[in-house]
Every structure is written in C-alpha cells, then in structure tokens.
CSV table of C-alpha atoms and ligand atoms in Angstrom, one decimal:
chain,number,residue,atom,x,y,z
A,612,UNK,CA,20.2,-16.7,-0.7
A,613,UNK,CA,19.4,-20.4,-1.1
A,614,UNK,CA,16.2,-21.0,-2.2
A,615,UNK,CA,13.7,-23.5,-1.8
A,616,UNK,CA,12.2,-25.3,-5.2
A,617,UNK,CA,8.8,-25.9,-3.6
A,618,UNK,CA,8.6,-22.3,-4.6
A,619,UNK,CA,8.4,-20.9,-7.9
A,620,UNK,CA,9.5,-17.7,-8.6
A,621,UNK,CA,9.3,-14.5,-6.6
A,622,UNK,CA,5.9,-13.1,-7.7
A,623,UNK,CA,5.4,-9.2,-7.3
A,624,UNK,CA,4.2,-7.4,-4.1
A,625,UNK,CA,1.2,-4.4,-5.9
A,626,UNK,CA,1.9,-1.2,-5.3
A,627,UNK,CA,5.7,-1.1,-5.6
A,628,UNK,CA,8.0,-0.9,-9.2
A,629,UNK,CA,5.8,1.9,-10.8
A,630,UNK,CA,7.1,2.3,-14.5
A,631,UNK,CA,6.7,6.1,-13.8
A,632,UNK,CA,9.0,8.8,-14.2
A,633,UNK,CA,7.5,11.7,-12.1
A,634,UNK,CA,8.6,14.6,-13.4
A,635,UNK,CA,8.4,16.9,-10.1
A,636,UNK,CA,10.4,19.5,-12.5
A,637,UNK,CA,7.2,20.0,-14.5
A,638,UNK,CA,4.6,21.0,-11.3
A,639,UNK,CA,5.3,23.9,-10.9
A,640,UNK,CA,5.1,25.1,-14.9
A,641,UNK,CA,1.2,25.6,-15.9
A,642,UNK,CA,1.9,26.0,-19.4
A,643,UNK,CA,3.7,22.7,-19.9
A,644,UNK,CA,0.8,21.3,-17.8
A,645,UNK,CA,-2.0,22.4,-19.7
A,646,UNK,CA,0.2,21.1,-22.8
A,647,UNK,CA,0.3,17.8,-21.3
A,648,UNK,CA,-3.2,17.7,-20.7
A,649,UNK,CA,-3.8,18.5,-23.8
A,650,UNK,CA,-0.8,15.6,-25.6
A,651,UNK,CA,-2.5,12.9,-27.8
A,652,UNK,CA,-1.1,10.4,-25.7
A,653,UNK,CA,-2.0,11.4,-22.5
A,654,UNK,CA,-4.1,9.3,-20.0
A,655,UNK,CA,-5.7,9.7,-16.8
A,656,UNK,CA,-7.1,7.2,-13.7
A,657,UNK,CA,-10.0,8.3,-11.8
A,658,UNK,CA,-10.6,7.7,-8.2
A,659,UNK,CA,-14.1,8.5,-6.6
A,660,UNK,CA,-13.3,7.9,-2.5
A,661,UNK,CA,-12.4,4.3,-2.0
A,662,UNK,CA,-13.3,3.4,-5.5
A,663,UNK,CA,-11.1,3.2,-9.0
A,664,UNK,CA,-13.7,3.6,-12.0
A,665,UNK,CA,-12.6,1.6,-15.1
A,666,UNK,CA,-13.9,0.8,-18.7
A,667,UNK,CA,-15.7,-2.6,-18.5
A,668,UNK,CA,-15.2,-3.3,-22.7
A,669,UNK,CA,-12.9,-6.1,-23.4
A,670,UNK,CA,-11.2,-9.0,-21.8
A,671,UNK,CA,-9.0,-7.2,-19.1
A,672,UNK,CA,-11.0,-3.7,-17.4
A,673,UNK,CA,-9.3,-0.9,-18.7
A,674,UNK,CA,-8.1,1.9,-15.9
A,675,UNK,CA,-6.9,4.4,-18.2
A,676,UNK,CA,-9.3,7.1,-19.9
A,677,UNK,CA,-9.1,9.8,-22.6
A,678,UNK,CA,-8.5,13.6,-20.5
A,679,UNK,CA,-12.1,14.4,-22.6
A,680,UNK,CA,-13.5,11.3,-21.4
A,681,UNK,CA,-12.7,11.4,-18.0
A,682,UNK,CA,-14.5,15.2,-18.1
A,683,UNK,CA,-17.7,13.3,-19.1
A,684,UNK,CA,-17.8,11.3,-16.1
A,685,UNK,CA,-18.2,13.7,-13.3
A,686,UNK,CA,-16.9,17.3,-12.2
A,687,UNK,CA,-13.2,16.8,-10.9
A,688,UNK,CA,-12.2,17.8,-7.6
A,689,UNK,CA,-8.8,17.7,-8.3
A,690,UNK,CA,-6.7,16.8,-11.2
A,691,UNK,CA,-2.9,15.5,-10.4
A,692,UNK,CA,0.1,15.3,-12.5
A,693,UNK,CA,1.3,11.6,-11.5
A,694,UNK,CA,4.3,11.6,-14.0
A,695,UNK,CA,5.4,10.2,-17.5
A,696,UNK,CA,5.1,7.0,-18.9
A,697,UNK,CA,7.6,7.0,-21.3
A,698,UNK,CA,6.6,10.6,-22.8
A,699,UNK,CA,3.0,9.7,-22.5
A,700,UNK,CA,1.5,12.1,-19.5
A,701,UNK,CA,-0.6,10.5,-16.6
A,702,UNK,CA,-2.9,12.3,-14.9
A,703,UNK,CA,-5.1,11.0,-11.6
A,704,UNK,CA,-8.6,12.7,-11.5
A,705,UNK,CA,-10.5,12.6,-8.3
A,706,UNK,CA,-14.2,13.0,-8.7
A,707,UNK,CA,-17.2,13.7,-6.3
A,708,UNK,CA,-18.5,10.6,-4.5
A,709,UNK,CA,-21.8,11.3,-5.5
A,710,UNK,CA,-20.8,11.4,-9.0
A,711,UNK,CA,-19.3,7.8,-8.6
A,712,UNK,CA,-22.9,6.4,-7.2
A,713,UNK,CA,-24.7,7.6,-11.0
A,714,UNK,CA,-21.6,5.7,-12.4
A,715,UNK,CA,-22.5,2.4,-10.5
A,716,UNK,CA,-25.6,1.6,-12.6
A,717,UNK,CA,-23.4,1.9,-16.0
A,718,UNK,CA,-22.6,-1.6,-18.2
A,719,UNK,CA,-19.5,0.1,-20.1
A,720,UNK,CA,-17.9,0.7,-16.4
A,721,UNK,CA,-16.6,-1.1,-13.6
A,722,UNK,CA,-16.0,0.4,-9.7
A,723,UNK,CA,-13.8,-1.7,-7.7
A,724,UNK,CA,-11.6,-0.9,-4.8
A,725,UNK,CA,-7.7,-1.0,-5.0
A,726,UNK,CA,-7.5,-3.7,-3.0
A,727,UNK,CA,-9.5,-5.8,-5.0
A,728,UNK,CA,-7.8,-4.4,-8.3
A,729,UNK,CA,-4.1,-6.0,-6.4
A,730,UNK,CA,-5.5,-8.9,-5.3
A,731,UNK,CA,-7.6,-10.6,-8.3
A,732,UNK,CA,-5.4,-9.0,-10.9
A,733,UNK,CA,-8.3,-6.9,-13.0
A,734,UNK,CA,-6.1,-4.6,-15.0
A,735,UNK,CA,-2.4,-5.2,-15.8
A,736,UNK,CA,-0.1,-5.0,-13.1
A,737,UNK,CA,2.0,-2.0,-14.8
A,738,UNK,CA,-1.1,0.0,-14.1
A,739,UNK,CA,-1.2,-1.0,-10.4
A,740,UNK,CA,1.7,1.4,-8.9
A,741,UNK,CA,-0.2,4.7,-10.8
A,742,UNK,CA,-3.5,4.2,-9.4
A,743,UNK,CA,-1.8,3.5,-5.9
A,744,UNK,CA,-0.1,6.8,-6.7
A,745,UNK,CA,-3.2,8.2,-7.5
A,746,UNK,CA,-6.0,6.9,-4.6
A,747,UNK,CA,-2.5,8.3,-2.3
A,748,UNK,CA,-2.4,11.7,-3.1
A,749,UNK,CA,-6.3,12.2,-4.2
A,750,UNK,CA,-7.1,11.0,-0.7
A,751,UNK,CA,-4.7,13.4,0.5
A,752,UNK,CA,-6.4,16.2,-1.3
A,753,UNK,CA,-10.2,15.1,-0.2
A,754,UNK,CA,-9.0,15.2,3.6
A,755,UNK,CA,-7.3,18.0,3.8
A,756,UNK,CA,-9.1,21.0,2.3
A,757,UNK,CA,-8.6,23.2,5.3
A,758,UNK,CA,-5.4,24.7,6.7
A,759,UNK,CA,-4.7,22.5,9.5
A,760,UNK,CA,-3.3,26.3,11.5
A,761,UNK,CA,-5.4,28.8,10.6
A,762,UNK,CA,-8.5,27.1,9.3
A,763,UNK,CA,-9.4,28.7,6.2
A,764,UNK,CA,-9.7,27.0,2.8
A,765,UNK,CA,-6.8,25.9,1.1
A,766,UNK,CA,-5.8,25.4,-2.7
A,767,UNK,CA,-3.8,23.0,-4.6
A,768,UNK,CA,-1.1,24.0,-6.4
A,769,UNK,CA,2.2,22.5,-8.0
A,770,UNK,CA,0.3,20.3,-10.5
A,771,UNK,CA,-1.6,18.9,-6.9
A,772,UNK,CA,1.4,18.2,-5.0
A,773,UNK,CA,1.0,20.9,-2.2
A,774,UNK,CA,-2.2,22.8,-0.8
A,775,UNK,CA,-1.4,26.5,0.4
A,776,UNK,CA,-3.2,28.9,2.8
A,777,UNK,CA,-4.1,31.9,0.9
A,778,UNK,CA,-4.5,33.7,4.5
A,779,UNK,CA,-1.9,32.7,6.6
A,780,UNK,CA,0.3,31.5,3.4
A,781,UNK,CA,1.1,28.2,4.8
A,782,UNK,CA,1.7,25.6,2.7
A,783,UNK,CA,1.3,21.7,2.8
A,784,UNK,CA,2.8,18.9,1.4
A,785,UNK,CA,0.8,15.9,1.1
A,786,UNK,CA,1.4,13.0,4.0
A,787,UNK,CA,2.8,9.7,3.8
A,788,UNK,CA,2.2,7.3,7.1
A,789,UNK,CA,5.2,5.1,8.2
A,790,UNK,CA,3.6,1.5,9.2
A,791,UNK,CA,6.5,-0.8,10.9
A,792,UNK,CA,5.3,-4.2,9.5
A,793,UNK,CA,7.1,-7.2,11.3
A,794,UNK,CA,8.2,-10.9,11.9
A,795,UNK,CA,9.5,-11.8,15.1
A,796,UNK,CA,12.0,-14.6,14.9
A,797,UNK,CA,13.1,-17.1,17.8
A,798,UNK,CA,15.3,-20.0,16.4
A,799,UNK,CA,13.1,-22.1,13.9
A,800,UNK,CA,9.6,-20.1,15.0
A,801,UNK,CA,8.3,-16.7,14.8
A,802,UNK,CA,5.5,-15.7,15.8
A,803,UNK,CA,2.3,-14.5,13.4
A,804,UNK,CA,-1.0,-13.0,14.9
A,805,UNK,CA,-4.8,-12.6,13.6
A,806,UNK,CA,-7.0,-9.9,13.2
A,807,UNK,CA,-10.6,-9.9,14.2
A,808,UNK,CA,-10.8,-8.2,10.4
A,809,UNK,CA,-8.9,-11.3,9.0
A,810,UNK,CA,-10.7,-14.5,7.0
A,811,UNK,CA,-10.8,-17.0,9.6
A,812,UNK,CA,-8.0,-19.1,8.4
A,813,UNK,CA,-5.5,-16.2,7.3
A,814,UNK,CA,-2.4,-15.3,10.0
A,815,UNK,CA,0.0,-12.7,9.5
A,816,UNK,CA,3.1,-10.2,10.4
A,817,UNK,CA,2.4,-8.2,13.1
A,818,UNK,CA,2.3,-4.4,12.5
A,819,UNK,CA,1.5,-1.0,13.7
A,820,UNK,CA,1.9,2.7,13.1
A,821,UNK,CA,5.3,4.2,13.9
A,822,UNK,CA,5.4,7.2,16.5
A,823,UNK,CA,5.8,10.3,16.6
A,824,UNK,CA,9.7,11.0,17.9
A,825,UNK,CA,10.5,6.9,17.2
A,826,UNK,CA,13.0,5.2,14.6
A,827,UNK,CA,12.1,2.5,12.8
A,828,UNK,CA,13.8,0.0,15.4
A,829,UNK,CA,12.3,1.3,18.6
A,830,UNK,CA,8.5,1.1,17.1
A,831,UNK,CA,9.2,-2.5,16.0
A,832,UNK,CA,10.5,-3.1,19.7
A,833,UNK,CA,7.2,-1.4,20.9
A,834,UNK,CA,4.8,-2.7,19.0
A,835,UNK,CA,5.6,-6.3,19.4
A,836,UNK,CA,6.0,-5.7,22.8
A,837,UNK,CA,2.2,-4.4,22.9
A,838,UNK,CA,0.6,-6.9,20.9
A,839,UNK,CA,2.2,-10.3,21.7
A,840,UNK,CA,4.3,-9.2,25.0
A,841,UNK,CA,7.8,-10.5,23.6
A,842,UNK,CA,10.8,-8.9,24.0
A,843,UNK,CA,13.1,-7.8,20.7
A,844,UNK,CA,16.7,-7.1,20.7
A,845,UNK,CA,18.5,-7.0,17.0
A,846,UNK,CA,15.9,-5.3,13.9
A,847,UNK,CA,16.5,-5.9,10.4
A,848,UNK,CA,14.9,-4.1,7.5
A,849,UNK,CA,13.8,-5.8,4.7
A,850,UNK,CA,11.8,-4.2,2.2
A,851,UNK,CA,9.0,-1.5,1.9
A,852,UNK,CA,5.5,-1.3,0.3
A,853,UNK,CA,3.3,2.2,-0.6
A,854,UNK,CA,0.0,1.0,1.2
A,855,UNK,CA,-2.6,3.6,-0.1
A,856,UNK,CA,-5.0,2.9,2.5
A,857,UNK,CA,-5.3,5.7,2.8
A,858,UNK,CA,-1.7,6.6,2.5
A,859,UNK,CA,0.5,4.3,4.3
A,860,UNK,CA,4.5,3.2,3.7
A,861,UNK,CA,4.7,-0.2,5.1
A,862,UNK,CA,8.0,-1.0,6.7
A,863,UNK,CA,8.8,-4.7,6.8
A,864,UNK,CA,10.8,-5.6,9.0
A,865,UNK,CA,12.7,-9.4,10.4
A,866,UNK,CA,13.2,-9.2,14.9
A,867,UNK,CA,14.8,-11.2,17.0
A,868,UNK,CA,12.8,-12.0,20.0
A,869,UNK,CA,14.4,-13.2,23.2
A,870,UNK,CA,11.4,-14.2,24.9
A,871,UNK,CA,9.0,-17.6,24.5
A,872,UNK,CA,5.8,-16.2,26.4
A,873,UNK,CA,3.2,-14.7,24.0
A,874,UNK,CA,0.6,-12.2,26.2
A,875,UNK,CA,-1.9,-11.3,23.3
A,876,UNK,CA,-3.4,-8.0,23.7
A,877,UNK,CA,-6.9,-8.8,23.2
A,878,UNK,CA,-7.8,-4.9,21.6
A,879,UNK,CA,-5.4,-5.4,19.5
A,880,UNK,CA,-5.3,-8.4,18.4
A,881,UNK,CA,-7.7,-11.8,18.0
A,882,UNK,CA,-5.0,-14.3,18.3
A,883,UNK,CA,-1.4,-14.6,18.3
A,884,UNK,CA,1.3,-18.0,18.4
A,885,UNK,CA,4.2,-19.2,17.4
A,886,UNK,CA,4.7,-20.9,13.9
A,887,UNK,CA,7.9,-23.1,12.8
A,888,UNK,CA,9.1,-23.0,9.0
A,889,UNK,CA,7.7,-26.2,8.2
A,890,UNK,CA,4.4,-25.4,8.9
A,891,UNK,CA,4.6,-21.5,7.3
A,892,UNK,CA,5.9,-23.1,4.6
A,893,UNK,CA,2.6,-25.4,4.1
A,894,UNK,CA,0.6,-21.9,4.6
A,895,UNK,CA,2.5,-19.9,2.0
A,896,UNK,CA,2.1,-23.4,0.0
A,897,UNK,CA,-1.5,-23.2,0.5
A,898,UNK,CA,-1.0,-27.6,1.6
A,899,UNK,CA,-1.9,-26.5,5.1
A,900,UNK,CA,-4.1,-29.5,6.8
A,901,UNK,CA,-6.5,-27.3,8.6
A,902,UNK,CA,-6.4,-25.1,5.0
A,903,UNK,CA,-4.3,-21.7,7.7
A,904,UNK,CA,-2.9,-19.5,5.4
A,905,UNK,CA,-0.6,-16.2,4.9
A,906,UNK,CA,-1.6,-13.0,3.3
A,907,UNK,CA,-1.4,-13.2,-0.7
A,908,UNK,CA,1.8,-12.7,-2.6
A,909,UNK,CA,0.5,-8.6,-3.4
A,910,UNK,CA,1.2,-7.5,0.5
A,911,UNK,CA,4.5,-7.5,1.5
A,912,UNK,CA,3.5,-9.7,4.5
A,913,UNK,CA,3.9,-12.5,2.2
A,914,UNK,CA,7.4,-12.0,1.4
A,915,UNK,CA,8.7,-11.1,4.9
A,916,UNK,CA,7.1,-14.7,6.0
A,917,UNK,CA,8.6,-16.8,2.6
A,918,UNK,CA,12.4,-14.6,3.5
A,919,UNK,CA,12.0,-16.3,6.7
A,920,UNK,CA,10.6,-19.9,5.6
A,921,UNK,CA,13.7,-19.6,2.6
A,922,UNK,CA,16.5,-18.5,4.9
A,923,UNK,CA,16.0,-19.0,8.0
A,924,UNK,CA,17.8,-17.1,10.9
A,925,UNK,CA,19.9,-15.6,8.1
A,926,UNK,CA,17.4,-12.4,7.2
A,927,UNK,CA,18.9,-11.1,10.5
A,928,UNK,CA,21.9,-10.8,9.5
A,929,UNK,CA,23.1,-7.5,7.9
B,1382,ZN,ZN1,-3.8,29.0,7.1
C-alpha cells in the first residue's frame, strides 16, 4: 500500500481488537461461574439502557467495578460472562434504568453513553471492545424477554448467552445485525452523503441494513442504488466494525459505480455528491476551507474514506 505522509499513523477504529479471550467453554458450567465471580481479580462493566456507569476518582474514569461493588449499585437484571482478560474474569452487569437515574446525582460516578466513551477517549481504549461487548448482548437481553413463538417469559442461561422458553422449550441466541457500510468509487471521486442527524459540516459512507435473503454484494448494489440512484458493478470488502447500537456488524465496503447522475432520496438522505481525493483528503485532514469534514477516526467510516484517499482505485482490486 503506498501511503501518504500527510498522515500519521493508522489510529484505531473503537469497538474492534478486544484483548478478550471468551471462554464460550465455560457458559455452560455454573460452578466454575460462580467461582469466577467470586476470583479476586475479577471485574465487571455495568450498563443501565444507553448508559455505561463508571467511577469518576482519578484522572482517567474508571469502567471496571469490584463484583461486590457493582451489587451496591442497583439490582442486576442480568449478569454476563464476557470472557477472560488474561485469567482475570469479566463480567457485564445490566441494571434497571430506574436504578441508573438515582446514580445520576452521585460525584464518585460518571454516566456516559458508549458513543461518547469512543469518541472523547474517557477510559483506556483496551476497555472500549468489553463494554461494546457488553451494551451488545445486555441490550439483547432487555429486548427480548419474551419468546418471540410462543409468548411466554423466557430465561437466560449459558452464563447469558442464550434465553430459553421454559413452555415451548425454544431457545434463542442473542442477535447481531449486518449493516453494509460503503464508498462508491468512480475514477478519482466517490460519492459521500449527509444525514439530517449529521453535524452540519460532517459527510460520510453511505450505508444501510442488509436484507433478509441478500449477500453482502447485492445489498451494497441496493442500497446505493436507493439512496444516491447510481449504479454498482464490482464490490470489495474491506473491513468490519461491532456497532453496539444496539447491536450492529458494520460491513465496510469500497464499489465501483458506473454511473455519474446522483438522485438523492430525500427520506433517506439530506444530501448526497461527489467528492475527489484531494478535497477528502483536506476533510480527513481537517484543512477543509469551508471547515466539511469525515466521521472521526473511531467509526470505520473514516478508514474506508482514508483507504480511498491513500490508494486510490486500487482498494478495488482483490
Ligand atoms: Zn416459547
């Protein structure tokens, strides 16, 4: 790859690289569990809703508590097993909602959403994959406490990877949504689109959930096709991101467009045009002249656009 020196090195995308080993061999034994629960080491993230709770003491917010200190701040709905770090045990802990309001008002603690946590760098990055891990599955848990074919109530089991039906002994296994994420490429341009949810100056991949009975390529295909009207032939993957909102897989993906016309679907999208690699490059640079900018270097958004800016027409080749 040749690479550009305007650019320093690669920074990390959050949510990716977690330093976790997950131990799916231990779920299922309660015993070694409850030991593990128990170890001197362990440590455990808590996640009320949308919110991570962490201990304000000290220069950098701490996300990790004590298993007895984590009982102290309010009745958990769930407890998961989110693996080892090294032998040390990690737990997430999903408490009631209206247990995180009392825990708003407290100086020795500080609620702040995951994005947040990625994008101002509170805690140390190692912790960032864990507590993705954990908002993932914990979310899964709060949303899906009903059998989705029978109706009735459903408990967790297998250390809170899987929810069975005690009356029509279903079981379920907790979801993960595949997001195609995308850069349509034409020559020197591609084309980057706005949402209405966007700061005003920010442009971005295009992207969109993949369908039911669809590969990867064909919902690239579709969804550019939707949102900006251009046709793609050739699809290239290039990397994936866990996106925990609430429990995404982003897909990112280079296309090669064979069409010039943009037709912007207006529900979809705010805005939508084509971009050439000097002027992404003064985006990603932050040197833009009318200050437009790219997502930060935490969402994967940012690294499809710099593969593009660095290499050109090349990230479409195998
Ligand atoms: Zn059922």
């Amino acid at each position: 790859m040749t690479k550009d020196p305007a650019f320093g090195s690669l920074p990390r995308q959050a949510y990716s690289g977690s330093l976790l080993e997950r131990g799916a061999a231990l779920r299922g034994d309660d015993g070694k569990l409850a030991a593990l629960l128990r170890h001197e080491r362990a440590g455990v993230y808590v996640v009320g809703g949308e919110l991570i709770v962490l201990k304000a003491h000290g220069a950098a917010p701490d996300p990790l508590f004590l298993p007895d200190e984590a009982r102290t701040l309010g009745a958990a709905r769930e407890t998961v097993f989110l693996g080892l770090l090294h032998d040390a045990p990690r737990f997430g802990v999903g408490i009631d909602p209206a247990a995180i309001e009392a825990l708003k008002a407290r100086a020795d603690l500080k609620l702040i959403d995951l994005r947040t946590i990625a994008v101002q760098g509170e805690v140390d990055a190692a912790h960032v994959p864990p507590l993705a891990e954990a908002k993932a599955i914990l979310g899964w848990h709060a949303r899906h406490r009903f059998c989705p074919n029978c109706g009735a109530g459903t408990v967790p089991v297998q250390a809170g990877w899987r929810r069975d039906c005690p009356v029509c002994k279903a079981e379920h296994f907790p979801r993960t949504d595949p997001v195609v994420i995308m850069l349509p490429i034409r020559g020197d341009r591609c084309a980057l689109g706005r949402s209405p949810r966007f700061p005003a100056t920010m442009w971005s991949c295009l992207a969109g959930f993949c369908e039911p009975g669809e590969s990867i390529e064909e919902a690239v295909r579709r969804e550019v096709a939707e949102e900006v009207g251009l046709a793609c032939t050739q699809v290239r993957y290039f990397a994936s991101q866990p996106w925990p909102f609430p429990s995404s897989l982003m897909i990112g993906c280079h296309a090669e467009a064979t069409s010039d016309e943009i037709v912007i679907d207006k529900s979809e999208i705010e805005d939508a045009r084509w971009f050439d690699r000097a002027e992404l490059k003064t985006m990603l640079l932050r040197q833009h002249p009318q200050e437009l900018s790219t997502p930060p270097p935490m969402a994967i958004a940012h690294h499809i656009i710099r593969a593009f800016v660095e290499r050109g027409g090349d990230v479409l080749i195998r």
